[in-house]
Short mmCIF file of N, CA and C in Angstrom, two decimals:
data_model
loop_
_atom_site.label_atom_id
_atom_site.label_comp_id
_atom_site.label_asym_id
_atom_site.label_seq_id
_atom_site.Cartn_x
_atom_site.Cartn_y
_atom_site.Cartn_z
N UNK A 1 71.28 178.15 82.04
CA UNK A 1 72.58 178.17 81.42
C UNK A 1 72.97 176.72 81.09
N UNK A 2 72.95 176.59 79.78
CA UNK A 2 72.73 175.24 79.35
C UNK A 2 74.10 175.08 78.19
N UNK A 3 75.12 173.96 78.82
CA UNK A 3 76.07 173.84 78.10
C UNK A 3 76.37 172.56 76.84
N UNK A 4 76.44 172.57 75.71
CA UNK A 4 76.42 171.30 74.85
C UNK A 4 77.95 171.16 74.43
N UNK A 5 78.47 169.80 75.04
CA UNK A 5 79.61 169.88 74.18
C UNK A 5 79.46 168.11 73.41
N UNK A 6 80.17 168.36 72.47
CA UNK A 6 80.12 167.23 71.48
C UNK A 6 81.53 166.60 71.24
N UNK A 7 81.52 165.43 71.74
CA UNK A 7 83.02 164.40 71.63
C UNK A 7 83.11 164.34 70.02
N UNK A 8 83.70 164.29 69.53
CA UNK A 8 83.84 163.49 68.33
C UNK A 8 84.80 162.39 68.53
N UNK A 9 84.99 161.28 67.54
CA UNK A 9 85.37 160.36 67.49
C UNK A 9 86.84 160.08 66.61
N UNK A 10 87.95 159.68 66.29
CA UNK A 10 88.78 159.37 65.33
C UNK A 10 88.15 158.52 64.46
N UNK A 11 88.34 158.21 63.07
CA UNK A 11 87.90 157.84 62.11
C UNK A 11 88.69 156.37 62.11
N UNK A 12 88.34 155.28 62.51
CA UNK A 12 89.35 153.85 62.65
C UNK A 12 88.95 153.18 62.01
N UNK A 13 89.79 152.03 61.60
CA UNK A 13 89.06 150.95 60.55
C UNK A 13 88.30 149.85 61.08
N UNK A 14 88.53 149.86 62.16
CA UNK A 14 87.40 148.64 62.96
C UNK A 14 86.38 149.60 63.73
N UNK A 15 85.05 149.22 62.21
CA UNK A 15 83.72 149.77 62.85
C UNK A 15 82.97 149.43 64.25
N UNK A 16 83.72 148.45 65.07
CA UNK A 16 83.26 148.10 66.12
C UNK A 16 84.11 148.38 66.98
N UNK A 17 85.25 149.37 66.89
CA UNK A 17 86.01 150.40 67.55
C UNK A 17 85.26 151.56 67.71
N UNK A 18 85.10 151.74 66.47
CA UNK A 18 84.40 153.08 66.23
C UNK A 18 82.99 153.49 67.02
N UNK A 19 82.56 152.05 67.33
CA UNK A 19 80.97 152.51 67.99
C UNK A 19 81.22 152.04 69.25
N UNK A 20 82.07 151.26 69.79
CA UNK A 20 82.45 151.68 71.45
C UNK A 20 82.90 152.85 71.49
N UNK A 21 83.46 153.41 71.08
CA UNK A 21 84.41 154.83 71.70
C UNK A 21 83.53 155.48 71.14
N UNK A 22 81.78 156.03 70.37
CA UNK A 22 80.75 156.48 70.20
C UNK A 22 80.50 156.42 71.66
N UNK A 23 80.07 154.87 71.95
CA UNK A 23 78.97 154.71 72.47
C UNK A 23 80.11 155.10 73.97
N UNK A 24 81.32 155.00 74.30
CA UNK A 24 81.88 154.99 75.73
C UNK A 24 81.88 157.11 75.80
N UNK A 25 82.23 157.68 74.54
CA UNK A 25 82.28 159.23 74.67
C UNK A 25 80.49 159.22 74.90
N UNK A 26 79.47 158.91 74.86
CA UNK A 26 78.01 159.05 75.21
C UNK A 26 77.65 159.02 76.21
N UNK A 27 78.59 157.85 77.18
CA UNK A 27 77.90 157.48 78.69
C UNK A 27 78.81 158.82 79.46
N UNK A 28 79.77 158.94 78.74
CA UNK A 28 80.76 160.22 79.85
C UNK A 28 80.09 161.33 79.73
N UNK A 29 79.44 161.87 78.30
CA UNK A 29 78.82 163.13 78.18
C UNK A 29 77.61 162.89 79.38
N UNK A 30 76.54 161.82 79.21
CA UNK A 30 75.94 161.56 80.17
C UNK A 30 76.07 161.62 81.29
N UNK A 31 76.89 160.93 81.95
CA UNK A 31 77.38 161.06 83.12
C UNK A 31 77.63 162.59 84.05
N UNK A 32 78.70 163.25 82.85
CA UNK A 32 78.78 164.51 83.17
C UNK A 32 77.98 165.27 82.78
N UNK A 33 76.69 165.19 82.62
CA UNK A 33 75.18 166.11 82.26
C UNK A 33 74.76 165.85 84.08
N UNK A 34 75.03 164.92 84.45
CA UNK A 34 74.50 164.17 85.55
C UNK A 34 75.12 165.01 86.84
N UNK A 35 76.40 164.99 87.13
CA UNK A 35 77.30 165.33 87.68
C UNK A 35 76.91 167.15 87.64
N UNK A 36 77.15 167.75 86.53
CA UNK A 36 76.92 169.09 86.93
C UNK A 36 75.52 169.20 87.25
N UNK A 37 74.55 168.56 86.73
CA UNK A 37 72.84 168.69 87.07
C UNK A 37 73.12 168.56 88.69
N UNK A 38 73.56 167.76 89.11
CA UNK A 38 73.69 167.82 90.10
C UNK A 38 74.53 168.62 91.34
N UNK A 39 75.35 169.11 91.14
CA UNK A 39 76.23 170.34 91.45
C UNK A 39 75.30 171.45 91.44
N UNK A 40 74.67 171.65 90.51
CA UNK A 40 74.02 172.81 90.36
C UNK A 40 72.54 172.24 91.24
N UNK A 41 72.12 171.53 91.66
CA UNK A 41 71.20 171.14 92.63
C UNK A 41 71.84 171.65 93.64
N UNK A 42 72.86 171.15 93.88
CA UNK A 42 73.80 171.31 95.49
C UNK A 42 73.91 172.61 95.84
N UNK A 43 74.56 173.32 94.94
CA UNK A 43 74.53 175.11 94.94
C UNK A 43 72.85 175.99 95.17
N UNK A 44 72.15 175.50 94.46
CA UNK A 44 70.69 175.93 94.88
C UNK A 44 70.32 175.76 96.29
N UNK A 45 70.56 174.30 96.21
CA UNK A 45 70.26 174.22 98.28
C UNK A 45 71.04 174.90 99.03
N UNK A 46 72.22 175.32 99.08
CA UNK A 46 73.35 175.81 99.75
C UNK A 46 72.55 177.38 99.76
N UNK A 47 72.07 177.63 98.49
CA UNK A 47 72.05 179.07 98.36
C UNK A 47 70.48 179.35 99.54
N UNK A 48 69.64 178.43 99.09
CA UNK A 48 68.53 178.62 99.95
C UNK A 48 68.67 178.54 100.97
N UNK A 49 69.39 177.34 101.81
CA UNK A 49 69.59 177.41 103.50
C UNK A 49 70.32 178.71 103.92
N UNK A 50 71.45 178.83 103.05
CA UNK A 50 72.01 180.75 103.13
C UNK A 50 71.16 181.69 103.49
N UNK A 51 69.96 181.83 102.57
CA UNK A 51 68.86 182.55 102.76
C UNK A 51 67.67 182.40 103.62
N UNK A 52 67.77 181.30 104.06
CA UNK A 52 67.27 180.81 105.29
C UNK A 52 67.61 181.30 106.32
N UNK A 53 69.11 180.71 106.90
CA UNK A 53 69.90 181.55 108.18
C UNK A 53 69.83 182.87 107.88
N UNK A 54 69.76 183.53 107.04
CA UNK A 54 69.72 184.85 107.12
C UNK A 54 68.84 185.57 107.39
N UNK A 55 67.23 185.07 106.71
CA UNK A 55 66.34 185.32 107.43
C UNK A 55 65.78 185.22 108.62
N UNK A 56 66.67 184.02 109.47
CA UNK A 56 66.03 183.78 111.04
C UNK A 56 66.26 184.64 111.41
N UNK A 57 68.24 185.18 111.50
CA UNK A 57 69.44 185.69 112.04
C UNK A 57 68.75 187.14 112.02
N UNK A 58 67.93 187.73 110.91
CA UNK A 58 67.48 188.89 110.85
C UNK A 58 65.95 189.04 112.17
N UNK A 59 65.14 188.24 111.71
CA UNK A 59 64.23 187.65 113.00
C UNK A 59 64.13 187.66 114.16
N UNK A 60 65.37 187.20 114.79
CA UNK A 60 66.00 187.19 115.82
C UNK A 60 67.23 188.67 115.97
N UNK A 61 67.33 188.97 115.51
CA UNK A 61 67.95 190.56 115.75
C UNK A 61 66.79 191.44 115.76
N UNK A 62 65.23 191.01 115.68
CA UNK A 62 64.66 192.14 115.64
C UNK A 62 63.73 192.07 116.46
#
């Protein structure tokens, strides 16, 4: 489940406005590619140790 979102920019007359606030909306999209990649790491492990204890817990009840 793969999400794309795209900043756009305001149209300003100083082209060297224009390509910081490019280049500063790029490192945030980045960043937050980073941030949920990683969340969604965190939730996988969570989910596996879940399934872990559950399998001992069953193990040990039997």
């Amino acid at each position: 489940m793969t999400q794309s979102t795209t900043f756009r920019t305001s149209t300003s007359t100083s082209t060297s406005t224009s390509t910081e606030q490019g280049t500063l909306a790029d490192h945030v999209v980045e960043f937050l590619s980073r941030v949920s990649r990683a969340l969604r790491n965190l939730a996988d492990s969570a989910d596996h140790g879940a399934k872990m204890v559950r399998k001992a817990d069953a193990a040990r009840r039997s």
